[in-house]
mmCIF file of C-alpha atoms in Angstrom:
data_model
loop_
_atom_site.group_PDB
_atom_site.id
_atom_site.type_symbol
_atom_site.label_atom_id
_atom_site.label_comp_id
_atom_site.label_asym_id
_atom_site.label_seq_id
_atom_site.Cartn_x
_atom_site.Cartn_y
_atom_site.Cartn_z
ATOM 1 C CA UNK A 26 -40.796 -119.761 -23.963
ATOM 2 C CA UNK A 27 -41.282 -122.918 -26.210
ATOM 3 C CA UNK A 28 -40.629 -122.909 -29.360
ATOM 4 C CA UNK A 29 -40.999 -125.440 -32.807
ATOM 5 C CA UNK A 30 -37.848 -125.289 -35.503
ATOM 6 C CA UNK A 31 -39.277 -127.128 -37.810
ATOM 7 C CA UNK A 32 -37.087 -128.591 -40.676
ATOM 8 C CA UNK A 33 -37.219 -130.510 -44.291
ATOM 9 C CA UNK A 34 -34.659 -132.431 -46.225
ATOM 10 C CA UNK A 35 -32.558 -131.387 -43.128
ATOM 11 C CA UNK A 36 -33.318 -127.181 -43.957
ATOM 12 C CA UNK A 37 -34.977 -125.424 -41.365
ATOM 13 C CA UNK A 38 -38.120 -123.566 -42.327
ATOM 14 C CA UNK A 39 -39.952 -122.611 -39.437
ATOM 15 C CA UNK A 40 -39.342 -121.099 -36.579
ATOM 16 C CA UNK A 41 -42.653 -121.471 -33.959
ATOM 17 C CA UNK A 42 -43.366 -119.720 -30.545
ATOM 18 C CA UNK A 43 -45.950 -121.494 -28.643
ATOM 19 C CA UNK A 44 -47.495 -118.161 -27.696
ATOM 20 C CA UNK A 45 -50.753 -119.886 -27.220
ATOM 21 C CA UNK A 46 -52.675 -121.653 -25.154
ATOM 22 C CA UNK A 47 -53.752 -124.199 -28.482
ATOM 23 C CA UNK A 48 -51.760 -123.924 -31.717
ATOM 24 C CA UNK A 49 -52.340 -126.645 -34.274
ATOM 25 C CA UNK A 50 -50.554 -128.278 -37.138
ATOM 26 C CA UNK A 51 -51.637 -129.031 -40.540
ATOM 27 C CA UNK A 52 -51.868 -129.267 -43.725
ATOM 28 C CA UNK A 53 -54.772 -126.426 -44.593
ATOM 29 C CA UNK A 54 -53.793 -122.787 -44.628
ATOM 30 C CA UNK A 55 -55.621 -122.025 -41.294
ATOM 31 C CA UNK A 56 -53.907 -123.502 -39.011
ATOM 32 C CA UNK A 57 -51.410 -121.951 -36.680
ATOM 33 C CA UNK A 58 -48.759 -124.271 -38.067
ATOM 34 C CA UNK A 59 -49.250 -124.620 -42.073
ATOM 35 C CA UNK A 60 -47.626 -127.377 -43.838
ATOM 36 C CA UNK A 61 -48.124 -127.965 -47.643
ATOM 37 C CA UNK A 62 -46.717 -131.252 -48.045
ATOM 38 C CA UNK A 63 -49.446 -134.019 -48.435
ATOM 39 C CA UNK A 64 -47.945 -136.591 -46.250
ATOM 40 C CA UNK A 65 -49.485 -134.184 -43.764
ATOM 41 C CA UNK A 66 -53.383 -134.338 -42.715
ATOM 42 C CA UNK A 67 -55.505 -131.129 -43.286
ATOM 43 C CA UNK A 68 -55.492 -130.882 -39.338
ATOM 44 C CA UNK A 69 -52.581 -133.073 -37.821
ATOM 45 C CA UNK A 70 -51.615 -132.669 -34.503
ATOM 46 C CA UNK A 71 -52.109 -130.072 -31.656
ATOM 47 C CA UNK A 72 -49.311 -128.574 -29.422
ATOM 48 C CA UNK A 73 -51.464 -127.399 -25.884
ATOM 49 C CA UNK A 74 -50.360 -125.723 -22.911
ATOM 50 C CA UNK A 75 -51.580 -127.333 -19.174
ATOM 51 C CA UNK A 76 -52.515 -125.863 -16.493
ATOM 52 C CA UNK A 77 -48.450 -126.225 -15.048
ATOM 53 C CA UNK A 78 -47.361 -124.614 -17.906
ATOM 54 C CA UNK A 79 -45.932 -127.956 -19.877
ATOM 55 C CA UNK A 80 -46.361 -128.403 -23.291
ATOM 56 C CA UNK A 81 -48.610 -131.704 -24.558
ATOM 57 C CA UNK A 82 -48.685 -132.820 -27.497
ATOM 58 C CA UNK A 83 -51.733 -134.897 -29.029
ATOM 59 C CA UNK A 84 -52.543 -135.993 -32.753
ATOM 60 C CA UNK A 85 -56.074 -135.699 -33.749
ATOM 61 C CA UNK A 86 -56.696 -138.330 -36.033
ATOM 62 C CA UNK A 87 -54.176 -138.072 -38.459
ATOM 63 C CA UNK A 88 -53.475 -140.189 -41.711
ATOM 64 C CA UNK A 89 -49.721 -140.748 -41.341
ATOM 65 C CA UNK A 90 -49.449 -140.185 -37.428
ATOM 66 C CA UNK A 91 -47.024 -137.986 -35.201
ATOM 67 C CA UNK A 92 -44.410 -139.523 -33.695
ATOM 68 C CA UNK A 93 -41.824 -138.174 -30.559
ATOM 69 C CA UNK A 94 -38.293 -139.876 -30.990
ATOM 70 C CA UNK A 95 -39.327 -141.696 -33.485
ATOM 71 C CA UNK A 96 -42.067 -143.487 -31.846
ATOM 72 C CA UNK A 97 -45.806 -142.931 -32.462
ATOM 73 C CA UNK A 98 -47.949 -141.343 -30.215
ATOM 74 C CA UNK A 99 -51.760 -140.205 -29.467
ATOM 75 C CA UNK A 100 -51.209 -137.708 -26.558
ATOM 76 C CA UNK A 101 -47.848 -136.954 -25.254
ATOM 77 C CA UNK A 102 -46.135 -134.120 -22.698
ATOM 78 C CA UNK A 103 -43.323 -132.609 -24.861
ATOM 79 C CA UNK A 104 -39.632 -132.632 -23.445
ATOM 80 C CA UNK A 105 -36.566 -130.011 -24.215
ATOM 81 C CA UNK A 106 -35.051 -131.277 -27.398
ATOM 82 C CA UNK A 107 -37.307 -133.536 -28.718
ATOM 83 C CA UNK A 108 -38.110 -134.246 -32.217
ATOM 84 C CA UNK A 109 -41.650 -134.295 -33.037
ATOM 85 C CA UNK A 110 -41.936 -136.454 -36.703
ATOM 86 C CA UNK A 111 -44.912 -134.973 -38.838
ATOM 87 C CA UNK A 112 -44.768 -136.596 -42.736
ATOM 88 C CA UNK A 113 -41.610 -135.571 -44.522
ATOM 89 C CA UNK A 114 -41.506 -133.135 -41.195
ATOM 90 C CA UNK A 115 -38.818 -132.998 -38.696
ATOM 91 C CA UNK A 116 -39.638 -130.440 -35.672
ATOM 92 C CA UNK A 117 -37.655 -129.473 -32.803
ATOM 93 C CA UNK A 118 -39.547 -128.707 -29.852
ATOM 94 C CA UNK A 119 -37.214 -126.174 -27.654
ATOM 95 C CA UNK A 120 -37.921 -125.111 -24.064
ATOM 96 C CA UNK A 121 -35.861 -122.114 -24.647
ATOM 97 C CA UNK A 122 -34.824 -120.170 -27.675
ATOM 98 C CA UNK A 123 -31.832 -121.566 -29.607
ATOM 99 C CA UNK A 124 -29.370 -118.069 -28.698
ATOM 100 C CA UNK A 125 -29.985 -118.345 -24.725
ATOM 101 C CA UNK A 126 -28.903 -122.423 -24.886
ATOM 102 C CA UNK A 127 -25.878 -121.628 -27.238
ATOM 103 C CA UNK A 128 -24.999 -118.613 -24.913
ATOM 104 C CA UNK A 129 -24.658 -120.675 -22.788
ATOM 105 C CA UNK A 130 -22.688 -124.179 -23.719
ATOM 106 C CA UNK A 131 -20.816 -122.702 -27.117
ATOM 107 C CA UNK A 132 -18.898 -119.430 -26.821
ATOM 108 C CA UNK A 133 -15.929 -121.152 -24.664
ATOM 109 C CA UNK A 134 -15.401 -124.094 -27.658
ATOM 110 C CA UNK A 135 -15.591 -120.690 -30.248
ATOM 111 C CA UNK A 136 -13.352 -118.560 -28.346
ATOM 112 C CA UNK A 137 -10.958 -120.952 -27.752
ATOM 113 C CA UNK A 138 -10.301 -121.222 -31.153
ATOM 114 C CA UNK A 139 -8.539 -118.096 -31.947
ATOM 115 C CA UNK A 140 -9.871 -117.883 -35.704
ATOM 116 C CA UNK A 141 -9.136 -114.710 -37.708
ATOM 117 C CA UNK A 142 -11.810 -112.384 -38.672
ATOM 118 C CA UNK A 143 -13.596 -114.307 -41.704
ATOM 119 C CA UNK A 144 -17.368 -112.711 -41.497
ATOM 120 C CA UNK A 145 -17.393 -110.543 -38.671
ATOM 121 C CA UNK A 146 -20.551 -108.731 -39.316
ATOM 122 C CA UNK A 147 -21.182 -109.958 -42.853
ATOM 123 C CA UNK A 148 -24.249 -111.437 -43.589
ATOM 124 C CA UNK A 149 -24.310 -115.567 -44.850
ATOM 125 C CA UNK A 150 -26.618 -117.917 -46.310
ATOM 126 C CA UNK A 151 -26.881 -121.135 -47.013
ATOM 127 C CA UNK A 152 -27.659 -122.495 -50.749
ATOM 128 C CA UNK A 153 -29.342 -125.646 -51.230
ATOM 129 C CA UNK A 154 -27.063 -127.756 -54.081
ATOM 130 C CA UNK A 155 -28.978 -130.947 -53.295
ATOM 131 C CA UNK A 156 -31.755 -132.139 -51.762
ATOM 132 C CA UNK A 157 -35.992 -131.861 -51.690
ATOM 133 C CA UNK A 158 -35.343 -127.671 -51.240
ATOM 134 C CA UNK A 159 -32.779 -127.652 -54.019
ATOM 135 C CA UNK A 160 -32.092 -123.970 -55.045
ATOM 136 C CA UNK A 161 -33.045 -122.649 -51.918
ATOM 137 C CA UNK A 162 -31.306 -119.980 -49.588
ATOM 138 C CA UNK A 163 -31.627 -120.118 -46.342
ATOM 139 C CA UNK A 164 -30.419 -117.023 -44.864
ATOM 140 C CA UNK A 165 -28.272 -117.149 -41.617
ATOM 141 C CA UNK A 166 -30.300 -114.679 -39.793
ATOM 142 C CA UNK A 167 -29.423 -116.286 -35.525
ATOM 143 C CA UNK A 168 -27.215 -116.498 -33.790
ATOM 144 C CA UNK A 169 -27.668 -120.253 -34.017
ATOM 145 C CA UNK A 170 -28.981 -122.248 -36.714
ATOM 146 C CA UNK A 171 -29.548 -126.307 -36.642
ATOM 147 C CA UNK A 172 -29.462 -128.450 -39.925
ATOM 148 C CA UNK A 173 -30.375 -132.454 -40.300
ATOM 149 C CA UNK A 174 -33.184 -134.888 -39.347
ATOM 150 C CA UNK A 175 -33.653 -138.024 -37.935
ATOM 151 C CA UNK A 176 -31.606 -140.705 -38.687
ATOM 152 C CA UNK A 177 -29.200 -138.251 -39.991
ATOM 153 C CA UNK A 178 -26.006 -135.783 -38.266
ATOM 154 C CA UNK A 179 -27.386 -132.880 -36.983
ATOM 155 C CA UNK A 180 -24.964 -129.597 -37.217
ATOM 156 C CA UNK A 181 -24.795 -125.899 -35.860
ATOM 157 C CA UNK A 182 -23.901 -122.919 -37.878
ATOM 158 C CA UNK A 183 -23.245 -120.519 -35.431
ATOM 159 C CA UNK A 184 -22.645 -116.817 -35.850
ATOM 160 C CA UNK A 185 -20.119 -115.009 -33.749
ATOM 161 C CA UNK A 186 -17.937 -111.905 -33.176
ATOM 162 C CA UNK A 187 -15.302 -113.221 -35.582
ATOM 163 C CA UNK A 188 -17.362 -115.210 -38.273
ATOM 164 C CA UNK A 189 -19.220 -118.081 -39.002
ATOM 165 C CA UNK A 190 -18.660 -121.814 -37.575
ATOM 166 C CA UNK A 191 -19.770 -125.179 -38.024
ATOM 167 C CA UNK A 192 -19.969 -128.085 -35.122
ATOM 168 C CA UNK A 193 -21.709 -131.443 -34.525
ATOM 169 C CA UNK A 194 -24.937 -131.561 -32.227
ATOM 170 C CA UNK A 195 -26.046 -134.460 -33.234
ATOM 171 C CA UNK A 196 -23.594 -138.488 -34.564
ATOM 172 C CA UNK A 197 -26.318 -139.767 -37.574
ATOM 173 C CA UNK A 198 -25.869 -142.966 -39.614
ATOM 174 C CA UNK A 199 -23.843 -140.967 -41.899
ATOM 175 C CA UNK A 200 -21.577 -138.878 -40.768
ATOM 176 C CA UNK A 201 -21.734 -134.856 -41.397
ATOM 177 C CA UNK A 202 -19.289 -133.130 -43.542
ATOM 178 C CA UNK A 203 -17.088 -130.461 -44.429
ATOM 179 C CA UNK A 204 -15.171 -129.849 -46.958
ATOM 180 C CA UNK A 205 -14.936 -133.418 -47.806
ATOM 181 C CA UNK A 206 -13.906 -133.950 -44.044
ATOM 182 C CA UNK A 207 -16.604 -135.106 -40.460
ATOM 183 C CA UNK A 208 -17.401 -132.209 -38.662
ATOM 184 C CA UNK A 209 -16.474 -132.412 -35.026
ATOM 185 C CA UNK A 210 -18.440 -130.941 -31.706
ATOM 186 C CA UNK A 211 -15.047 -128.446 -31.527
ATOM 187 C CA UNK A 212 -16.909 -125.680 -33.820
ATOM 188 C CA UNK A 213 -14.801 -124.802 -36.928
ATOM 189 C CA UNK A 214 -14.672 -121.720 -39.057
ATOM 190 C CA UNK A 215 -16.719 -121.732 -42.041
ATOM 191 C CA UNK A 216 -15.535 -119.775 -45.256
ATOM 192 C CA UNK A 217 -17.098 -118.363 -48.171
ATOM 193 C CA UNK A 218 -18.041 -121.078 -50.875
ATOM 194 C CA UNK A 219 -17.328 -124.424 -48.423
ATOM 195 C CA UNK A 220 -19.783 -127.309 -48.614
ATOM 196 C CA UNK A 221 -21.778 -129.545 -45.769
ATOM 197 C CA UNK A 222 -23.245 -132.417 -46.524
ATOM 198 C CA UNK A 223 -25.990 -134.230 -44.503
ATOM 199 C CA UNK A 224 -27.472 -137.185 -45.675
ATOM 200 C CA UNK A 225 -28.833 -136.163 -48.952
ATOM 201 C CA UNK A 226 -28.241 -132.479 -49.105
ATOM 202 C CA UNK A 227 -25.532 -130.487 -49.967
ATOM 203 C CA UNK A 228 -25.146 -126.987 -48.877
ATOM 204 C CA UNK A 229 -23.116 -124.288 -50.113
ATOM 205 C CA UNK A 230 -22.072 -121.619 -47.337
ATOM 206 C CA UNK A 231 -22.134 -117.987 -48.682
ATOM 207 C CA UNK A 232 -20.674 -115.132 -47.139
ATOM 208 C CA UNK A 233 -21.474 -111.525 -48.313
#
């Protein structure tokens, strides 16, 4: 199933099946997609389904446009892991959920790092220090959750048997970091009260 993560100031707010045949994006309440910010048109763009199943995505007259990899577009078939640009918007258009691709590329790099127990089952958040959601939590609810935007690092918090970890998915123009430090694609252990910063945002990661 396809689905839309759909992020801001590098936060992820959305999470979107395309369950339907036609679900549209915009700015007014109605729409399947609702996004408040005005750099987005009432009605914006509209994800459809063809008749092979593929996803398409066209914009329908919009003010500010909708662009795919950064370039702008008026009708275009949607590919895994593209990043659909909608105003201060970045969404993530996924062929498969998030758990069933980490399930299968991630555990080995996890495992293989031996950490001790640091969360186990504990639940985690991430506070907003800095940045357009500043204050905000963003509870760590998957098994995977993706951070950043274009132009900027994009990391992975992943949740596992023995805790919480951190690892690159994606090199920006600044780097991503830890604890002061670049985060790596090797995923490392995240502890109570450390810090990530991507571009403009700094996050605090809170465990309990």
């Amino acid at each position: 199933m396809a689905e839309l993560v759909v992020s801001s100031d590098g936060v992820e707010t959305q999470h979107v099946h395309l369950i339907k045949d036609r679900t549209t994006l915009g700015r007014r309440h109605h729409n399947d997609v609702a996004l408040s910010d005005l750099s987005v048109s009432g009605m914006h763009c509209v994800f459809e389904r063809g008749d092979s199943g593929a996803i398409w995505l066209m914009d329908v007259g919009s003010t500010n446009g909708t662009y795919v990899n950064g370039e702008r577009i008026q009708r275009r078939q949607l590919e895994d892991q593209d990043v659909v640009t909608v105003g201060i918007y970045s969404i993530r258009f996924l062929l498969q959920p998030p758990v069933a691709v980490a399930g299968q590329t991630s555990p080995m790099r996890l495992e293989a790092l031996g950490a001790p127990g640091r969360a186990g089952a504990q639940k985690a958040s991430l506070r907003v220090l800095e940045g357009v959601a500043q204050g905000r939590d963003v509870p760590l609810v998957k098994t995977v959750t993706t951070f950043g935007k274009p132009g900027d690092a994009v990391v992975a918090v992943y949740h596992r048997r023995h805790g919480y970890f951190v690892a690159l998915v994606e090199a920006g123009e600044q780097p991503a970091l830890h604890n002061g430090q670049p985060v790596g694609t090797d995923a490392a252990p995240l502890a109570d009260q450390d810090v990530l910063e991507l571009g403009d945002s700094r996050l605090l990661f809170i465990l309990g």
